PDB file of C-alpha atoms in Angstrom:
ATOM      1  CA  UNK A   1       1.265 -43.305 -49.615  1.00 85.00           C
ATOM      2  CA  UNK A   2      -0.026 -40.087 -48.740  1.00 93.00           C
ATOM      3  CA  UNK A   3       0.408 -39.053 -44.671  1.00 97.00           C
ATOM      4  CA  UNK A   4      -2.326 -40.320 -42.243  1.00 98.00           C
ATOM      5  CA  UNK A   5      -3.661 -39.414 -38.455  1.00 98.00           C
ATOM      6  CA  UNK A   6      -5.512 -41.123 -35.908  1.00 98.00           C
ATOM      7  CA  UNK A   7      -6.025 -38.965 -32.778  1.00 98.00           C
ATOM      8  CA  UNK A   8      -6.307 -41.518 -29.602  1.00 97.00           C
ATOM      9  CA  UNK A   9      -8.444 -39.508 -26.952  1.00 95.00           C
ATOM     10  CA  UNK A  10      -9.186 -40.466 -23.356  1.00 91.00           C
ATOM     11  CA  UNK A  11      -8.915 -40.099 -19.833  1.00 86.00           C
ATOM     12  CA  UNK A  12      -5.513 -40.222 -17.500  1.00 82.00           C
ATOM     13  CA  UNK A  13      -5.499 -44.776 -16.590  1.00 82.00           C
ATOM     14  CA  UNK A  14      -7.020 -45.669 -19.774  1.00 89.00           C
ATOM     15  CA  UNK A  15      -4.533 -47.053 -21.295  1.00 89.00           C
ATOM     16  CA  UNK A  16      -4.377 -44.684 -24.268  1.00 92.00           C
ATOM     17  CA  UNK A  17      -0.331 -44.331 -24.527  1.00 91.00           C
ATOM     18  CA  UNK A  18       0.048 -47.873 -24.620  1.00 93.00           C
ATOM     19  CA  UNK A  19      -2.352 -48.473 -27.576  1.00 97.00           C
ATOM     20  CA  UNK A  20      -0.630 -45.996 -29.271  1.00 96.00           C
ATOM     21  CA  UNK A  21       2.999 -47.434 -27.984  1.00 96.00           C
ATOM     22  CA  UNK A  22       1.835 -50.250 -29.951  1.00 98.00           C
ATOM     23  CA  UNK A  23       0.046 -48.965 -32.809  1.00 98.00           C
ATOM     24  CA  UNK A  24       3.124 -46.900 -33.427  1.00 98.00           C
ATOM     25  CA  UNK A  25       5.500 -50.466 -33.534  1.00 98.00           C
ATOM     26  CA  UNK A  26       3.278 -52.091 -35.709  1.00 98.00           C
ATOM     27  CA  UNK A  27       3.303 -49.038 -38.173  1.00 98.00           C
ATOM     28  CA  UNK A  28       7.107 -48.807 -37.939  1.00 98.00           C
ATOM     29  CA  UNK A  29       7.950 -52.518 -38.318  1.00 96.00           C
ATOM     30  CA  UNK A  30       5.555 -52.274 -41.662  1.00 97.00           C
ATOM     31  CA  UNK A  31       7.646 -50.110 -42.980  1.00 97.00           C
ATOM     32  CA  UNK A  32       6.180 -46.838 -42.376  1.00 98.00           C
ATOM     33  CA  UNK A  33       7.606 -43.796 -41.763  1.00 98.00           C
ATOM     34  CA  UNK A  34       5.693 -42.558 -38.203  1.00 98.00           C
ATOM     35  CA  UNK A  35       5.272 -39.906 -35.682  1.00 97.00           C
ATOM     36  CA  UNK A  36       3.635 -39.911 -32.314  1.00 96.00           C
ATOM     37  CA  UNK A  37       3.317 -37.245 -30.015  1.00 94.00           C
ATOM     38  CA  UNK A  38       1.362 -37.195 -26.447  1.00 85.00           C
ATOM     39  CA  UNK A  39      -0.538 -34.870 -23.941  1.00 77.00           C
ATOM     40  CA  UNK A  40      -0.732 -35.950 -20.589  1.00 64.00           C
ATOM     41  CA  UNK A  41      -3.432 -33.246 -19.122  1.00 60.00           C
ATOM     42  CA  UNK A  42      -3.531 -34.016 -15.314  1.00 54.00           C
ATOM     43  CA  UNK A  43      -3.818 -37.616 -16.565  1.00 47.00           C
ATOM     44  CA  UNK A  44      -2.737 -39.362 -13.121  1.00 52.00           C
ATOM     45  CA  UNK A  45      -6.235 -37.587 -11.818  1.00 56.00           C
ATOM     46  CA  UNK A  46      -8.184 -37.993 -14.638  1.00 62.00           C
ATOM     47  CA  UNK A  47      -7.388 -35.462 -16.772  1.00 73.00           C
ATOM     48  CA  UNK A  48      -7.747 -35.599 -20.832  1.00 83.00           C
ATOM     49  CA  UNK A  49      -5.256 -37.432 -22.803  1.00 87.00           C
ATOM     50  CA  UNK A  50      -4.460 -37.490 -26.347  1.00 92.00           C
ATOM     51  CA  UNK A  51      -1.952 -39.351 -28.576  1.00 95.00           C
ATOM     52  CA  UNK A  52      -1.550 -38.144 -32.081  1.00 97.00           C
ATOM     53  CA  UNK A  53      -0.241 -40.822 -34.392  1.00 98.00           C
ATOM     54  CA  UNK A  54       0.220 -39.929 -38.537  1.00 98.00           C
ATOM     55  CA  UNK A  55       2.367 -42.085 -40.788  1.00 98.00           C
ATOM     56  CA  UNK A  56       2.801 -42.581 -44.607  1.00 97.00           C
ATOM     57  CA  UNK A  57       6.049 -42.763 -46.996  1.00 97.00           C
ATOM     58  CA  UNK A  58       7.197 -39.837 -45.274  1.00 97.00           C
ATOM     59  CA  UNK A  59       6.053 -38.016 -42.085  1.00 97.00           C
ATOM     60  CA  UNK A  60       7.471 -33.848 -41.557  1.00 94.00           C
ATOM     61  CA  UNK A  61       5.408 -33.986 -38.179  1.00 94.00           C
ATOM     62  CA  UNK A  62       4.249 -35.307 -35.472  1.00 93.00           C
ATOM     63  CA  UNK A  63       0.937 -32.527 -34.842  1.00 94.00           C
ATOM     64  CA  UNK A  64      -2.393 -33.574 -36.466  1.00 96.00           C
ATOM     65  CA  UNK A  65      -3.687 -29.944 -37.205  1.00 96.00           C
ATOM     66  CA  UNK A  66      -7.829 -29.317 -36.779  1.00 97.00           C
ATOM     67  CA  UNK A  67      -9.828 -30.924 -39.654  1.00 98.00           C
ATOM     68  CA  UNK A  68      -7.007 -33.585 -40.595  1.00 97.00           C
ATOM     69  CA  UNK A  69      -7.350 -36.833 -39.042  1.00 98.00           C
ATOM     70  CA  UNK A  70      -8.268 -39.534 -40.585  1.00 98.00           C
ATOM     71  CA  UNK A  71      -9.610 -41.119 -37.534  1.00 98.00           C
ATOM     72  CA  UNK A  72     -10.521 -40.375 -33.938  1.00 98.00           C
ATOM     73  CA  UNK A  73     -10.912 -43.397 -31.743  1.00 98.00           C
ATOM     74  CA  UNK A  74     -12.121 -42.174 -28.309  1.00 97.00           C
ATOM     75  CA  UNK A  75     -11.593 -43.804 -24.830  1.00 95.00           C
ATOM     76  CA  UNK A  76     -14.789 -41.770 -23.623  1.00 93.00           C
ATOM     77  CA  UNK A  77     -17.432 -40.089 -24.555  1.00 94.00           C
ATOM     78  CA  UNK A  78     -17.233 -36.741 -23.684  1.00 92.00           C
ATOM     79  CA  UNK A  79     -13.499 -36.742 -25.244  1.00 92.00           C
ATOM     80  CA  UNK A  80     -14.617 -37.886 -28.788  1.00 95.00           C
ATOM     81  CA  UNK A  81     -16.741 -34.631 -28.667  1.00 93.00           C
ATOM     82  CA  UNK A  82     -14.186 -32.199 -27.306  1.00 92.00           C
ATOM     83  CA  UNK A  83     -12.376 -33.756 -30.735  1.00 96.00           C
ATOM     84  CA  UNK A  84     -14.260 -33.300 -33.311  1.00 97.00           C
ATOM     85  CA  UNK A  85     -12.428 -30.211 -34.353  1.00 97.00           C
ATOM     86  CA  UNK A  86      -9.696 -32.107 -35.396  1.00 98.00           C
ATOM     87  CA  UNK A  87     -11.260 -34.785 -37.811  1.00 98.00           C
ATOM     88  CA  UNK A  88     -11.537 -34.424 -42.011  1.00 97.00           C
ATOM     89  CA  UNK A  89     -15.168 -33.924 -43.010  1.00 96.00           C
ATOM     90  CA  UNK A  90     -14.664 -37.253 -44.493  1.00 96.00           C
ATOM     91  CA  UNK A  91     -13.208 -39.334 -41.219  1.00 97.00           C
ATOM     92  CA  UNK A  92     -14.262 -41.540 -39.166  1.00 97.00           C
ATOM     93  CA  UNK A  93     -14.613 -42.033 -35.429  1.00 98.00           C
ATOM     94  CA  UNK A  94     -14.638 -44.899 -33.268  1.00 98.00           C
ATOM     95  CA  UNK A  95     -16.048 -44.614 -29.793  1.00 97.00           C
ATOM     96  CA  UNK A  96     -15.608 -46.585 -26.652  1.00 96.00           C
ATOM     97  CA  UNK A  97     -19.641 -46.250 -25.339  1.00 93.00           C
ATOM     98  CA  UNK A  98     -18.102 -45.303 -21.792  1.00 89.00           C
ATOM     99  CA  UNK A  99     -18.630 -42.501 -19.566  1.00 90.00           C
ATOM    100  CA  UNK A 100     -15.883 -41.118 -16.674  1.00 87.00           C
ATOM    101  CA  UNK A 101     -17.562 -37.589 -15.140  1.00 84.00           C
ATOM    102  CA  UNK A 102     -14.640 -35.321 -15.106  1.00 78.00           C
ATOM    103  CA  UNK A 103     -14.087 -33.488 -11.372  1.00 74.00           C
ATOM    104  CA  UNK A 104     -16.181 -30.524 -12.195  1.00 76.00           C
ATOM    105  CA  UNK A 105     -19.052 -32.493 -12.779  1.00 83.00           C
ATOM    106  CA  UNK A 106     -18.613 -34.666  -9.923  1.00 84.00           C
ATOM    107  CA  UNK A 107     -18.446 -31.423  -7.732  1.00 87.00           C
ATOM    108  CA  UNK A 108     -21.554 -30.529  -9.370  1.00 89.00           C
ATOM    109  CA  UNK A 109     -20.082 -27.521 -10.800  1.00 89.00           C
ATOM    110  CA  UNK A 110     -20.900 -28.502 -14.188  1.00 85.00           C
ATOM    111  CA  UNK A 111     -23.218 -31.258 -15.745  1.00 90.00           C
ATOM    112  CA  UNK A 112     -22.128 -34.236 -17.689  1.00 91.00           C
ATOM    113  CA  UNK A 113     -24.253 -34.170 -21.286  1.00 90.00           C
ATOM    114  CA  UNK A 114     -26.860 -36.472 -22.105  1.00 90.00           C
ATOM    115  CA  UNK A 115     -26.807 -36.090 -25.658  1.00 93.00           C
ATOM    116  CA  UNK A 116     -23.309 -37.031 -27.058  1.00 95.00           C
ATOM    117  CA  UNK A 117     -24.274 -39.539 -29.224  1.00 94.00           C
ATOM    118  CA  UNK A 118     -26.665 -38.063 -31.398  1.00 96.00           C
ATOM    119  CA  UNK A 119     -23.525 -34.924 -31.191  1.00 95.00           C
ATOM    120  CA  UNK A 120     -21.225 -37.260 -32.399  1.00 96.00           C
ATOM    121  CA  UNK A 121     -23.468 -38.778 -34.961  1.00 96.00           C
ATOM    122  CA  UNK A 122     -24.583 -35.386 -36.560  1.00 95.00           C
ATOM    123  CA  UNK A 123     -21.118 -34.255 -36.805  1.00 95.00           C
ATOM    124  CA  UNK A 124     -19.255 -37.450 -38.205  1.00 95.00           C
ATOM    125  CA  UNK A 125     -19.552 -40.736 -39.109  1.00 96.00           C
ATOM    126  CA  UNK A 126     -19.388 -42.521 -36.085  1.00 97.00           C
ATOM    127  CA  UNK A 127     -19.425 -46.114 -34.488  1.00 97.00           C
ATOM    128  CA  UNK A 128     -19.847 -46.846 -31.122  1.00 97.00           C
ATOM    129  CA  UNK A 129     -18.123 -50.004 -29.724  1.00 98.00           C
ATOM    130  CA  UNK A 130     -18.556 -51.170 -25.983  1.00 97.00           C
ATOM    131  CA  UNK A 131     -15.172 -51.790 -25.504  1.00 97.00           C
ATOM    132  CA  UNK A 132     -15.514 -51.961 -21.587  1.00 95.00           C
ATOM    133  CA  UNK A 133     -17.732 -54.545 -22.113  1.00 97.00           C
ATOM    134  CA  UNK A 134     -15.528 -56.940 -24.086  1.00 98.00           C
ATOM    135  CA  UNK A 135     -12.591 -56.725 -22.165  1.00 98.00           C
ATOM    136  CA  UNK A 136     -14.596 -57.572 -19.430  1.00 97.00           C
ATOM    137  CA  UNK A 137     -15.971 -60.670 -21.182  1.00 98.00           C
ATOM    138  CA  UNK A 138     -11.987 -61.624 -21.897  1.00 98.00           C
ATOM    139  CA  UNK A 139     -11.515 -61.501 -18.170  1.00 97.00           C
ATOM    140  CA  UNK A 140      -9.597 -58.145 -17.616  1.00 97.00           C
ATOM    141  CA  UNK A 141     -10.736 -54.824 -17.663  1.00 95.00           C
ATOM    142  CA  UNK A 142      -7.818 -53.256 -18.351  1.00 95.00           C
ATOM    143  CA  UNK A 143      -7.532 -54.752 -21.864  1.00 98.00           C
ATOM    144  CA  UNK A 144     -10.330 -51.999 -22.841  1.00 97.00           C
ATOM    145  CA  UNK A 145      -7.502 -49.890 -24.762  1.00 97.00           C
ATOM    146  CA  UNK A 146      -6.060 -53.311 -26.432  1.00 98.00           C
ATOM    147  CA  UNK A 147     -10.093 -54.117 -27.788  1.00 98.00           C
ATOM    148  CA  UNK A 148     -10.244 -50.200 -29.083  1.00 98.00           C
ATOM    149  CA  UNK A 149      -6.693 -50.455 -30.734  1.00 98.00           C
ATOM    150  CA  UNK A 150      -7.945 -53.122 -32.581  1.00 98.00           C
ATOM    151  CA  UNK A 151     -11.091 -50.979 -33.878  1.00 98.00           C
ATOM    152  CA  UNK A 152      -7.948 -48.907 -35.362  1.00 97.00           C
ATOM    153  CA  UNK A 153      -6.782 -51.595 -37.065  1.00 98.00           C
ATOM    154  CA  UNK A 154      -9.441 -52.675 -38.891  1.00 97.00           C
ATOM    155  CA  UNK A 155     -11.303 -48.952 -39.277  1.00 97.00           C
ATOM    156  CA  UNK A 156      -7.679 -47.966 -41.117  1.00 97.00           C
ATOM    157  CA  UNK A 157      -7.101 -51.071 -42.652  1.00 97.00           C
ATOM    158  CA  UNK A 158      -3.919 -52.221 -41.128  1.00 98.00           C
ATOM    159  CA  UNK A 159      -4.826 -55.897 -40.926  1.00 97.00           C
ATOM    160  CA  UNK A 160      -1.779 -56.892 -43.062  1.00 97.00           C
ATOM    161  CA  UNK A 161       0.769 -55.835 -40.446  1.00 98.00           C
ATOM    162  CA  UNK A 162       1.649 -59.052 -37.664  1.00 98.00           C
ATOM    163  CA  UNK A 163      -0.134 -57.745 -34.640  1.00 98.00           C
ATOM    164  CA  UNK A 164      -0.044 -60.465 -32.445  1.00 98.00           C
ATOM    165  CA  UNK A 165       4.087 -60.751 -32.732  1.00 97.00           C
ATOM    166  CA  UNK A 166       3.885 -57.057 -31.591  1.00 98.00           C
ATOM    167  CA  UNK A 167       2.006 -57.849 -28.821  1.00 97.00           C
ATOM    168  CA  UNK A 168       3.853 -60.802 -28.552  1.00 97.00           C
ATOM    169  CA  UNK A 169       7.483 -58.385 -28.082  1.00 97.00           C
ATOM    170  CA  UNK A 170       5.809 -55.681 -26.127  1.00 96.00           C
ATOM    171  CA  UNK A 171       3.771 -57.078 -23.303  1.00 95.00           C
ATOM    172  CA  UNK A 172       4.106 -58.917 -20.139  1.00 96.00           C
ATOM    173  CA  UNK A 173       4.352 -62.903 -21.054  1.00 97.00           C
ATOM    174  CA  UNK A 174       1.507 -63.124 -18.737  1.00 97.00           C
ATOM    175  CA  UNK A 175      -0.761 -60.875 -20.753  1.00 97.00           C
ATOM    176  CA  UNK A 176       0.345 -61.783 -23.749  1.00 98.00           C
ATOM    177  CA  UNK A 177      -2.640 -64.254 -24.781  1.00 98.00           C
ATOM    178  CA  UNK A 178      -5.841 -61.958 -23.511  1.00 98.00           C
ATOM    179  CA  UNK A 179      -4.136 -59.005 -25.561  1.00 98.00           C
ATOM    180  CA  UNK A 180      -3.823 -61.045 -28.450  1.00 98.00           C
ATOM    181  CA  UNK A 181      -7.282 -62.065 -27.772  1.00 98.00           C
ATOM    182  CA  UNK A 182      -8.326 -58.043 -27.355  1.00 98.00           C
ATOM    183  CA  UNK A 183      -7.001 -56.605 -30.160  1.00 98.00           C
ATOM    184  CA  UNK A 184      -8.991 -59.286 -32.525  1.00 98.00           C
ATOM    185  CA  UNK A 185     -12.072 -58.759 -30.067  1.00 98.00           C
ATOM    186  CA  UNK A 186     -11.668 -54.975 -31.241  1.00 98.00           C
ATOM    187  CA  UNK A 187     -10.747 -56.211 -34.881  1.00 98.00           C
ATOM    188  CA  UNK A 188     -14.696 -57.094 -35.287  1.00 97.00           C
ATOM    189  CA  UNK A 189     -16.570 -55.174 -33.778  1.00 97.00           C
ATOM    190  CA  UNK A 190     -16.286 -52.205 -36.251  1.00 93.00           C
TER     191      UNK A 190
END
């Protein structure tokens, strides 16, 4: 199987390492041959962070290059278009339909965009999930990153691997049944 890359975007508390903590198990325990790297940028205040996750029969790195991934799931809006560099002309992005203003803008030293969407739309094919939304309908907010991991899954077709035992292995027992319940959530809504 040729190398793929999914580029997980977002800002510092989403939750965007552990998504792809877990999206790198699942790969591994299928069999895969996987690398994962991670930029924290100021992420405790905010701050941009990206997780870069490629596997296949055999992985050399860890760095998805500009123009190579196979998918972009974003955590936030603006992030999905500060990425677009970095996906194929043939990929596909997934994002979460949920704006955090960055501190410039809420210093009014710059201005948050209102026209991202249509951005995002021109440049790639794109979905737009509101993944805020149903992790609030599941009764915890912070399962937002467990809903978009499972728009990974299915976008990528990775359906086959046991998700809910690696959710089962890898989070809190007391978590363990509205993150099962997240990642399927995510499962179909793309």
């Amino acid at each position: 199987m040729e190398t793929k890359s999914i580029l997980l975007v977002g800002v510092g508390g989403q939750g965007t390492i552990l998504a792809s903590k877990l999206l790198t198990l699942g790969l591994m325990k299928a069999g895969y041959d996987v690398k994962m790297s991670e930029i924290h940028g100021m992420s405790q205040r905010g701050g941009s962070v990206s997780s870069q996750v490629r596997y296949g029969d055999r992985v050399l790195s860890p760095v998805i290059e500009q123009g190579s991934a196979d998918m972009i799931v974003s955590f936030e809006l603006m992030e999905a278009l500060r990425s677009i560099p970095f996906l194929k002309p043939d990929g596909r992005v997934v994002v979460n339909n949920y704006r955090m203003n960055p501190m410039p803008v809420i210093n009014g030293d710059a201005v948050y965009p209102d026209n991202i969407a249509e951005e995002l739309e021109k440049a790639a094919k794109t979905s737009f999930v509101d993944a805020a939304q149903a992790a609030q309908e599941l009764g915890n907010p912070r399962v937002m990153n467990i809903v978009l991991l499972g728009t990974i899954i299915k976008t990528m077709e990775l359906t086959q691997i046991d998700w809910d035992t690696i959710i089962r292995e890898n989070v809190k027992p007391a978590f363990v049944d509205v993150n099962i319940a997240a990642i399927h959530r995510g499962m179909s809504m793309v």
